mmCIF file of N, CA and C in Angstrom:
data_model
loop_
_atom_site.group_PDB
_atom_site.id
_atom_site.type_symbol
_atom_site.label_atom_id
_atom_site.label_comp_id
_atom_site.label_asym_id
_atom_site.label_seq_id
_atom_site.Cartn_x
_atom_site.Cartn_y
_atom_site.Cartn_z
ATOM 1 N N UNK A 25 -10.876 14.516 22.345
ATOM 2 C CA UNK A 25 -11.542 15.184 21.245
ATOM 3 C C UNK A 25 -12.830 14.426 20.904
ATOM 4 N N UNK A 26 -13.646 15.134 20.561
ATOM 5 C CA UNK A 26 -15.328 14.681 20.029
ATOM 6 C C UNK A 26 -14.863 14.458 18.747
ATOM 7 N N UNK A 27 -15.862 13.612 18.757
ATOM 8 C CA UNK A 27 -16.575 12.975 16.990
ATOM 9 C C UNK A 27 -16.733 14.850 15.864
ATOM 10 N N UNK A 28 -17.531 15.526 16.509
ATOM 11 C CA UNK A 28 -16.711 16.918 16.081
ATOM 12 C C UNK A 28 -15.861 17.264 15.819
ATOM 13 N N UNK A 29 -15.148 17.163 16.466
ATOM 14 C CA UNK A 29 -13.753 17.505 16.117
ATOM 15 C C UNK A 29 -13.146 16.999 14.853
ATOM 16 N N UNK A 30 -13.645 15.872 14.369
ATOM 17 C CA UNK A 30 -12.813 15.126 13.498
ATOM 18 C C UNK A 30 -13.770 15.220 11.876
ATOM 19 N N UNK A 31 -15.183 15.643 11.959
ATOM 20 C CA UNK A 31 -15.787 15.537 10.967
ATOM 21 C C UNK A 31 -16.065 17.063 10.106
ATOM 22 N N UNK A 32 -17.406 17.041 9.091
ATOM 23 C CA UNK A 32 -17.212 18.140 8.832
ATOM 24 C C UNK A 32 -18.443 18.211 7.543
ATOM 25 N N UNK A 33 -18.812 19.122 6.655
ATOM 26 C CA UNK A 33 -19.992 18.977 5.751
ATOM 27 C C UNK A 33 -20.996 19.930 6.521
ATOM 28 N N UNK A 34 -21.912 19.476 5.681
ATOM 29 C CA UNK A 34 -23.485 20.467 5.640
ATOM 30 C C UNK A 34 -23.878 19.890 6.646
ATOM 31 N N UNK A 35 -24.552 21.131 7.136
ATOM 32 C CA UNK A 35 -25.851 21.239 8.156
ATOM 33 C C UNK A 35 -26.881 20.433 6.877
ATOM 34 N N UNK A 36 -28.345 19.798 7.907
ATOM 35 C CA UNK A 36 -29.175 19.291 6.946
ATOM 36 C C UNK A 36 -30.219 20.501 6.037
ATOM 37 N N UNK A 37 -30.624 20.420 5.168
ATOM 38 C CA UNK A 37 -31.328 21.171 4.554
ATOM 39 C C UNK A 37 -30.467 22.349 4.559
ATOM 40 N N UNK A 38 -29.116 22.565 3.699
ATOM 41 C CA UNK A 38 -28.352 23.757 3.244
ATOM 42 C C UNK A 38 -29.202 24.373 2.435
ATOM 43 N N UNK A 39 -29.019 25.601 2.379
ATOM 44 C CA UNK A 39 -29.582 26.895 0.980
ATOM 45 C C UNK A 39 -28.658 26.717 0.038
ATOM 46 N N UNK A 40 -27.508 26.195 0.199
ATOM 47 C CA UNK A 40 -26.603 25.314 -1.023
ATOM 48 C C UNK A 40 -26.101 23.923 -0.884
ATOM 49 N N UNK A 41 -26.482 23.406 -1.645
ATOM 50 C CA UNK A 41 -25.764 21.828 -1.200
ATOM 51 C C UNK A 41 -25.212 21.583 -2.018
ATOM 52 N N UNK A 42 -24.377 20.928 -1.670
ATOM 53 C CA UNK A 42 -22.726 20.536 -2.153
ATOM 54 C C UNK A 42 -22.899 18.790 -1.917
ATOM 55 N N UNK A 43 -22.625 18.423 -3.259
ATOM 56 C CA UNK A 43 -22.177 16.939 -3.573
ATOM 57 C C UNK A 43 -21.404 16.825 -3.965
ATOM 58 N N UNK A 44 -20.958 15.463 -4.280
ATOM 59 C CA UNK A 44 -20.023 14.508 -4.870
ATOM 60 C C UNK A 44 -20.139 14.581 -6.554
ATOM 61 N N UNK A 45 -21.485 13.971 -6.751
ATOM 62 C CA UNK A 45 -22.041 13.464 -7.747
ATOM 63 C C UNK A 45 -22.364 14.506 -9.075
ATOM 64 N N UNK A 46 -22.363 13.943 -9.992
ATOM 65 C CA UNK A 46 -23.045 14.881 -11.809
ATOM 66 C C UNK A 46 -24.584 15.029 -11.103
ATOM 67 N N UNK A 47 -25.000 14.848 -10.322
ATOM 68 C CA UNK A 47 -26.634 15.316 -10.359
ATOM 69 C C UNK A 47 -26.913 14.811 -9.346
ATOM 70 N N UNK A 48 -28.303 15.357 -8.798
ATOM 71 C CA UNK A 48 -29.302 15.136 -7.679
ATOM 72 C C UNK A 48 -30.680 14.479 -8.315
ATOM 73 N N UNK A 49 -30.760 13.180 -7.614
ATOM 74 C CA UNK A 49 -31.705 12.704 -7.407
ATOM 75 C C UNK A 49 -33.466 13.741 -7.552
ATOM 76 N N UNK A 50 -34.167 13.577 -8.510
ATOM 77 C CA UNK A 50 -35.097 14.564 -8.097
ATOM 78 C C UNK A 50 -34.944 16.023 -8.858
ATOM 79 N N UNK A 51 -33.995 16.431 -9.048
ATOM 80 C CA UNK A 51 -33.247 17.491 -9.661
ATOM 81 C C UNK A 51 -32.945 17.480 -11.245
ATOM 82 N N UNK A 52 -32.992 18.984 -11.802
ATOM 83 C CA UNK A 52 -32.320 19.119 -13.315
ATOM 84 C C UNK A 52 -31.607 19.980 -12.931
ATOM 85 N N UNK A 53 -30.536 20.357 -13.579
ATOM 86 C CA UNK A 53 -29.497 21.107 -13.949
ATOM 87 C C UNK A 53 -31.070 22.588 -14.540
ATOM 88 N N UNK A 54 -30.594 23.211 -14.186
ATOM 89 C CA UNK A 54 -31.113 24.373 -15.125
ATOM 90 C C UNK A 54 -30.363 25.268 -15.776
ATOM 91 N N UNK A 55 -29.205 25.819 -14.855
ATOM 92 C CA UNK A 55 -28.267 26.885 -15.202
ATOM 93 C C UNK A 55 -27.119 26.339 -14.752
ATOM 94 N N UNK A 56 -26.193 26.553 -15.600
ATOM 95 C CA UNK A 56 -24.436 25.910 -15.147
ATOM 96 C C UNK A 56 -23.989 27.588 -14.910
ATOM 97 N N UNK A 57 -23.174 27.901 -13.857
ATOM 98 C CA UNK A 57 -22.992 28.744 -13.629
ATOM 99 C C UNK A 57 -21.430 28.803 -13.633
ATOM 100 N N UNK A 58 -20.461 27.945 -13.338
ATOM 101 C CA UNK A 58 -19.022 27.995 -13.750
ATOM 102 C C UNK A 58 -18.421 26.884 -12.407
ATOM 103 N N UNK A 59 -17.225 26.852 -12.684
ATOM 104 C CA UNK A 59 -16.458 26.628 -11.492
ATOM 105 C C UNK A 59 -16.081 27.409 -10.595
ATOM 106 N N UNK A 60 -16.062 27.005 -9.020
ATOM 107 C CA UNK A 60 -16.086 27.667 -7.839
ATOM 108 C C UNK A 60 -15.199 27.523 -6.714
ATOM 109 N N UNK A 61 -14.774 27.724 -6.192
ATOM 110 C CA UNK A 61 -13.527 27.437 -4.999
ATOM 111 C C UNK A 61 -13.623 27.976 -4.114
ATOM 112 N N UNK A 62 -13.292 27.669 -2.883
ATOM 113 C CA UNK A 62 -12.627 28.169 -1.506
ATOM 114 C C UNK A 62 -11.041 27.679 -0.904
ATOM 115 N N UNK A 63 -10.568 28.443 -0.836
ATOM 116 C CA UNK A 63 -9.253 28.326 -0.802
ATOM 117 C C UNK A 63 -8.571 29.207 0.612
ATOM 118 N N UNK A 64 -7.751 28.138 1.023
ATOM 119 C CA UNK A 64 -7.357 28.480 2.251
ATOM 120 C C UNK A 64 -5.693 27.829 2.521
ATOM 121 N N UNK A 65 -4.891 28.843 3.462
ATOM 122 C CA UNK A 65 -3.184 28.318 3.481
ATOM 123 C C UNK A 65 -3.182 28.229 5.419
ATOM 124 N N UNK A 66 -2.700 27.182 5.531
ATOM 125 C CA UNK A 66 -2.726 27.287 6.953
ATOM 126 C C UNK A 66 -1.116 26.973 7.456
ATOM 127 N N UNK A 67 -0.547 27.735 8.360
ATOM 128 C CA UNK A 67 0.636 27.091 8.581
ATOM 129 C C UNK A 67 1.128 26.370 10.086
ATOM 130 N N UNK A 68 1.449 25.633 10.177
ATOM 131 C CA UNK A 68 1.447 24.411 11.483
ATOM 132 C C UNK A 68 2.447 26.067 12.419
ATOM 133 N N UNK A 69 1.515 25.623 13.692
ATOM 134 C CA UNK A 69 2.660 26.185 14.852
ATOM 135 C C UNK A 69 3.776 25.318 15.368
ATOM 136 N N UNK A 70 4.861 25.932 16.212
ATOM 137 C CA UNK A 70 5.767 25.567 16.193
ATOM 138 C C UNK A 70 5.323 24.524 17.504
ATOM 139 N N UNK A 71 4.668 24.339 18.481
ATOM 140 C CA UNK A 71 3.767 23.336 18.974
ATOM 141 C C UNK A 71 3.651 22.083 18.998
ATOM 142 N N UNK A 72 2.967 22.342 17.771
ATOM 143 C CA UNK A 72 2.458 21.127 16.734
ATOM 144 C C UNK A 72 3.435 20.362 15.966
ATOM 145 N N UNK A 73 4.009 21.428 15.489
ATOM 146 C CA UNK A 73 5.555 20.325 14.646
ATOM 147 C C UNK A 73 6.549 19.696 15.271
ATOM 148 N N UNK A 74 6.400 20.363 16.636
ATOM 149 C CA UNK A 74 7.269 19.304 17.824
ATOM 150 C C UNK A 74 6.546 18.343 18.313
ATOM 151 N N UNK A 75 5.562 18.064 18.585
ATOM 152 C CA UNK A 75 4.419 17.573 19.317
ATOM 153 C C UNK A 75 4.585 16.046 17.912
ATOM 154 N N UNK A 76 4.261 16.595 16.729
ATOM 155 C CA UNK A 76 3.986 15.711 15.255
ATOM 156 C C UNK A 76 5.447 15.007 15.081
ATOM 157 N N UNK A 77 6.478 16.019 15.286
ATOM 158 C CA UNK A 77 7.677 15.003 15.591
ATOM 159 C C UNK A 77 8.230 13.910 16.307
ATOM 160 N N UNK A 78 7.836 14.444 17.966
ATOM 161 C CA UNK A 78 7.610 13.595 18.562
ATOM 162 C C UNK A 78 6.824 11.956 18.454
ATOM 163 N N UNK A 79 5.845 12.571 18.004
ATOM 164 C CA UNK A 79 4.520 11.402 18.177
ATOM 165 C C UNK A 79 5.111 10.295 16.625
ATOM 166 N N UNK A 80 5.606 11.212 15.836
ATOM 167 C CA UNK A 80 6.330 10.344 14.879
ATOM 168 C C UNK A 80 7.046 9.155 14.658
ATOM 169 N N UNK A 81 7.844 9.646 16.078
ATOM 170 C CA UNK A 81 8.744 8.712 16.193
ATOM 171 C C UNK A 81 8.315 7.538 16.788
ATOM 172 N N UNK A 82 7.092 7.950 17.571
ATOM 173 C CA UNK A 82 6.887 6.527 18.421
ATOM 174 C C UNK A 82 5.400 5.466 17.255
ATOM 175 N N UNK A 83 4.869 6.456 16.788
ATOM 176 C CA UNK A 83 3.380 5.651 16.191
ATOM 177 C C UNK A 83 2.290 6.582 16.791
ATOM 178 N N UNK A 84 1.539 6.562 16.228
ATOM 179 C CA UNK A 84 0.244 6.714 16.245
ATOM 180 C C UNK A 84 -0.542 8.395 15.935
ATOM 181 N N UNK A 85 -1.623 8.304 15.805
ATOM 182 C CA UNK A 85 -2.533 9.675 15.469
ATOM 183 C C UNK A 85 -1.650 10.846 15.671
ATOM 184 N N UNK A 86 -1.794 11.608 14.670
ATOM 185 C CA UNK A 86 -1.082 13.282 15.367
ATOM 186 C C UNK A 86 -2.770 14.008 15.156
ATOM 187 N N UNK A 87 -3.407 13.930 16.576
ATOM 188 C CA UNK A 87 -4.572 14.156 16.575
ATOM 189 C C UNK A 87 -4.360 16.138 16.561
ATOM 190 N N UNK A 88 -3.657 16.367 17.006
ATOM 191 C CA UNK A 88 -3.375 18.286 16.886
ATOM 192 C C UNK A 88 -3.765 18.521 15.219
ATOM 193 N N UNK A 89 -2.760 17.488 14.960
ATOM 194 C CA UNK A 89 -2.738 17.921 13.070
ATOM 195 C C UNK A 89 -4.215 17.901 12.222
ATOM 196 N N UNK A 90 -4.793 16.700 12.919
ATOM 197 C CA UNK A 90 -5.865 16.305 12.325
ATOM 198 C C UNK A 90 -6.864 17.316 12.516
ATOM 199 N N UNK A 91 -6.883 17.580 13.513
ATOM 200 C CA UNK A 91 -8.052 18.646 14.205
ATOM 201 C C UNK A 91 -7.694 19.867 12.792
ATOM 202 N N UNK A 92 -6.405 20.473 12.783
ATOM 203 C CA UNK A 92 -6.382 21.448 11.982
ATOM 204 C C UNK A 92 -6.667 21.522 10.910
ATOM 205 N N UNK A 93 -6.168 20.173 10.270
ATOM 206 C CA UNK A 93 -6.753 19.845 8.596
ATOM 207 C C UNK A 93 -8.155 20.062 8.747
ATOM 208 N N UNK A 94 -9.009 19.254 9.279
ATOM 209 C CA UNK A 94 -10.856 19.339 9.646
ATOM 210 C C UNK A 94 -10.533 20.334 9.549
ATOM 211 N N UNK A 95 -10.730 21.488 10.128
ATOM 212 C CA UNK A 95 -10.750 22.990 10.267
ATOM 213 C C UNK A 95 -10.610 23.707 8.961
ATOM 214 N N UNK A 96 -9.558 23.248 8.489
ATOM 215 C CA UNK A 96 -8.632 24.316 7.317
ATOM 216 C C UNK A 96 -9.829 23.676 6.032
ATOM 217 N N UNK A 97 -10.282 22.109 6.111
ATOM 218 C CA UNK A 97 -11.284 22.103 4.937
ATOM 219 C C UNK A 97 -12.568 22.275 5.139
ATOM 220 N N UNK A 98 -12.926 22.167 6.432
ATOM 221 C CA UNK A 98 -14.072 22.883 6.721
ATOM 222 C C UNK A 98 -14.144 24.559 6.408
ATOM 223 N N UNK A 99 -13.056 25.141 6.791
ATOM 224 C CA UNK A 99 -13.469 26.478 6.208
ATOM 225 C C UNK A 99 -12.988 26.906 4.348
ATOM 226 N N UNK A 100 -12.333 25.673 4.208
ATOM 227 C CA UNK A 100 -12.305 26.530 2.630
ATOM 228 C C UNK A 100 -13.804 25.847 1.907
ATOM 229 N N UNK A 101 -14.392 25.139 2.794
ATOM 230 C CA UNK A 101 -16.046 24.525 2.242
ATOM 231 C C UNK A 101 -16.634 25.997 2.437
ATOM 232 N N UNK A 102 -16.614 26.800 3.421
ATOM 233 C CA UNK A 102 -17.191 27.332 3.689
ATOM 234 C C UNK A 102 -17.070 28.542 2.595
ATOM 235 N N UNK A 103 -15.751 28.663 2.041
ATOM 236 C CA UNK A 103 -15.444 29.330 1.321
ATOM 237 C C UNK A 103 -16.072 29.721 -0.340
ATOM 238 N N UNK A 104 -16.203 28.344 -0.439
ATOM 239 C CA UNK A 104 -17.149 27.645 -1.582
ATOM 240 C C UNK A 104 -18.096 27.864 -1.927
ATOM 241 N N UNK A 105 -18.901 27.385 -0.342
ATOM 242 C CA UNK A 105 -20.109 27.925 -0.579
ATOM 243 C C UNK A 105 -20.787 29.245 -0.908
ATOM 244 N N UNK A 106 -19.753 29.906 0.338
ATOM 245 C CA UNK A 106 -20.022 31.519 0.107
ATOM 246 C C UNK A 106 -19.768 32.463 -1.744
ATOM 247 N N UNK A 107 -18.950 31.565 -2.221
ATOM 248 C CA UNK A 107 -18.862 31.828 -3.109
ATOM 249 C C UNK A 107 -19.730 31.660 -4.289
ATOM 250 N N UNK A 108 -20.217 30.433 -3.937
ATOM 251 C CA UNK A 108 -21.547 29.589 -5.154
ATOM 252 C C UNK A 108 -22.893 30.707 -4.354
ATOM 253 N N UNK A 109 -23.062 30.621 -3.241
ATOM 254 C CA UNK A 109 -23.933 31.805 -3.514
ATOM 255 C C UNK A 109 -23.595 33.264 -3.814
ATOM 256 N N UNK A 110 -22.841 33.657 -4.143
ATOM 257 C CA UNK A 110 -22.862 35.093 -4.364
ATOM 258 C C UNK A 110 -22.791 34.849 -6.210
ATOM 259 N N UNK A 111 -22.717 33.661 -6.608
ATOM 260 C CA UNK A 111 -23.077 33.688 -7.543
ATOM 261 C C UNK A 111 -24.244 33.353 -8.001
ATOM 262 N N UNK A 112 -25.234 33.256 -7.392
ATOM 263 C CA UNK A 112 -26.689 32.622 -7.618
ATOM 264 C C UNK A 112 -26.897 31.484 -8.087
ATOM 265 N N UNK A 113 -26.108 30.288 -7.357
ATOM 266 C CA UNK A 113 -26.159 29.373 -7.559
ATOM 267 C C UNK A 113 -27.010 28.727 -6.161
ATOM 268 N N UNK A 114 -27.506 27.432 -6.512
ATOM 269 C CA UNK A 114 -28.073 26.442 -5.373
ATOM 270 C C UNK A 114 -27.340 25.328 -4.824
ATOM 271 N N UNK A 115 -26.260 25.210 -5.154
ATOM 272 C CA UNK A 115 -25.881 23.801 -5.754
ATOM 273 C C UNK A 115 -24.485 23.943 -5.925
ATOM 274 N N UNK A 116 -23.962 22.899 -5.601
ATOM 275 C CA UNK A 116 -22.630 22.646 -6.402
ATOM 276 C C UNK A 116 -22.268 21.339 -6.380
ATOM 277 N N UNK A 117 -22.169 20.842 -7.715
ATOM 278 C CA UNK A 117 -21.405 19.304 -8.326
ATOM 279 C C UNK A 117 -20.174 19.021 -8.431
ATOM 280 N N UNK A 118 -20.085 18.027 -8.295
ATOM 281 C CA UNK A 118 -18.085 17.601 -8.274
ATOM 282 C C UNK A 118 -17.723 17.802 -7.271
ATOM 283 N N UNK A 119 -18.185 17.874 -6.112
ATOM 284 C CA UNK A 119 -17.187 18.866 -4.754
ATOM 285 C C UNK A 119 -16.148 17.955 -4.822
ATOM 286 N N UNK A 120 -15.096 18.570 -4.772
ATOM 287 C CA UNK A 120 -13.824 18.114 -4.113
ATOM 288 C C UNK A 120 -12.749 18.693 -3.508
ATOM 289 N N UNK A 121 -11.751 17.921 -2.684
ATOM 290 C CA UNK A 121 -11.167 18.533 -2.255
ATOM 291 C C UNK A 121 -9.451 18.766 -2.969
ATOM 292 N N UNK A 122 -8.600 19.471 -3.321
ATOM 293 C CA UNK A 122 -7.120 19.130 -2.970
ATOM 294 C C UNK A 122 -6.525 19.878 -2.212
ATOM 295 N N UNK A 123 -5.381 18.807 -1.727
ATOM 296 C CA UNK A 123 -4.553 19.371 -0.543
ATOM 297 C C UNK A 123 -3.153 19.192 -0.711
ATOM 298 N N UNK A 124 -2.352 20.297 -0.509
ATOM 299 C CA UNK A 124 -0.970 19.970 -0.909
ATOM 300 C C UNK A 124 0.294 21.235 -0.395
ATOM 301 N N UNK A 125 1.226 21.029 -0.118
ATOM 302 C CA UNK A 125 1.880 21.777 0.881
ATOM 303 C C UNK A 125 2.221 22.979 -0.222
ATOM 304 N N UNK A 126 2.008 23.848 0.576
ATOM 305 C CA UNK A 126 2.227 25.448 0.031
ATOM 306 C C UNK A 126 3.914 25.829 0.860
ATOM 307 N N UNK A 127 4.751 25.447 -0.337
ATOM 308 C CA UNK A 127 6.182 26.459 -0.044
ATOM 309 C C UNK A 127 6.560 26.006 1.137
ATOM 310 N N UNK A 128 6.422 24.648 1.531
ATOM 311 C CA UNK A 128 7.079 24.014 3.166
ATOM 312 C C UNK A 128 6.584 24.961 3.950
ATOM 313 N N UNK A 129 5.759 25.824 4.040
ATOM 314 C CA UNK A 129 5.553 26.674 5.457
ATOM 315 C C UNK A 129 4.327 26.236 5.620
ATOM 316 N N UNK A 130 3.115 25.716 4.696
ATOM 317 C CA UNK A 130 1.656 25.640 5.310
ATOM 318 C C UNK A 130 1.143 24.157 4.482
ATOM 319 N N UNK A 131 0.106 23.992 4.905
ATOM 320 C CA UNK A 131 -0.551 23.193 3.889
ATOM 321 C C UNK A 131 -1.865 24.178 3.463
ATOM 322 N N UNK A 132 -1.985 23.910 2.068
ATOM 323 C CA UNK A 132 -2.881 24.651 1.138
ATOM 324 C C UNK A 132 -3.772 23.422 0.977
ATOM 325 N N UNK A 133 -5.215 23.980 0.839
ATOM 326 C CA UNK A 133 -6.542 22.989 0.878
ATOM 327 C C UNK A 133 -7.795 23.633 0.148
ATOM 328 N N UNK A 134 -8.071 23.528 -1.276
ATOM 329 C CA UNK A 134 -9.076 24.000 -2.230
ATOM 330 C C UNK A 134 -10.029 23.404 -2.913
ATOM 331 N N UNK A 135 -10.908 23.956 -1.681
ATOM 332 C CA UNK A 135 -12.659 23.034 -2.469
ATOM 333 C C UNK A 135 -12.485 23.471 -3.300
ATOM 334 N N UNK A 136 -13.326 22.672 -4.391
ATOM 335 C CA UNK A 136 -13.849 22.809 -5.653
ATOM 336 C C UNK A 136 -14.944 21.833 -6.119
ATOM 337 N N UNK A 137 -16.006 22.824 -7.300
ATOM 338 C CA UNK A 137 -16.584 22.042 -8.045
ATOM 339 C C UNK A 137 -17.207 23.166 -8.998
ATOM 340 N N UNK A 138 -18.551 22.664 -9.263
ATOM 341 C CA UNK A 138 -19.708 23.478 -10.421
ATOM 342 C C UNK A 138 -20.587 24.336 -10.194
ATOM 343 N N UNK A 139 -20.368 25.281 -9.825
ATOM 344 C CA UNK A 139 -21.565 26.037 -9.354
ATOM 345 C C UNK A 139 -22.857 25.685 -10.370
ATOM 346 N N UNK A 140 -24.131 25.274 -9.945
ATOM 347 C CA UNK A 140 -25.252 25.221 -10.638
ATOM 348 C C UNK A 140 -26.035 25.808 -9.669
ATOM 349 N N UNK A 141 -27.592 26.000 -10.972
ATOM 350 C CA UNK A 141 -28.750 26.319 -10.517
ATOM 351 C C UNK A 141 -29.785 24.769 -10.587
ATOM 352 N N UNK A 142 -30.229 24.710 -9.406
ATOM 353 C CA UNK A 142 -31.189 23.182 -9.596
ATOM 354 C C UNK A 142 -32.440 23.574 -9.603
ATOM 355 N N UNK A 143 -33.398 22.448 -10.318
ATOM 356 C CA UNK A 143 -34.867 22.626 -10.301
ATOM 357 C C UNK A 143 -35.437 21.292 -10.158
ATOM 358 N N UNK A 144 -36.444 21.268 -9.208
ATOM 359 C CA UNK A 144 -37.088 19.836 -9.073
ATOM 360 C C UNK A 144 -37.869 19.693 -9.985
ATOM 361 N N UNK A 145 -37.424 18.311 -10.410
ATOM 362 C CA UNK A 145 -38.467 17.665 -11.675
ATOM 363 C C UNK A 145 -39.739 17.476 -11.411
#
């Protein structure tokens, strides 16, 4: 597996960018537009949970699993975003992630943060 495989985030110069942080460097808040999410349920194949069992027992990476998590929060980012723009937002503050098993069948994974409007100072 590639360095791809394992990472994940914005292309450079997004039409929305998504941080960590209460603010951007350079930037005001102009318009707070609400909180925003992408939300996504993924459930392990039967594959993988033998494969993750296996590898359990002995040590090391369950690189199958990993690949899927990347994936599952890469697309609920994507989710996010799509969402902060359809709200006319530029921006979104607080990004974060949680992740937490949905009903033993999947793991559930929901960006979140602030949808804003930014303006350079």
């Amino acid at each position: 597996m590639s360095i791809e495989d394992y990472g994940g985030g914005q292309e450079p110069r997004p039409n929305v960018l998504v941080v960590t942080t209460n603010d951007v460097p350079g930037h005001r808040v102009q318009e707070v537009l609400g909180e925003v999410f992408g939300l996504t349920v993924r459930s392990r194949h039967l594959g993988s949970q033998i494969g993750a069992g296996l590898k359990s027992m002995i040590g090391g990476e369950l690189k199958g699993l990993t690949k899927t998590l990347v994936q599952t929060r890469n697309q609920a980012m994507e989710r996010l975003v799509e969402q902060a723009r359809a709200r006319g937002a530029n921006a979104v503050l607080m990004f974060r992630f949680d992740v937490s098993e949905a009903a033993d069948v999947g793991t559930e994974v929901c960006a979140y943060g602030t949808a804003v409007v930014l303006a350079r100072e």
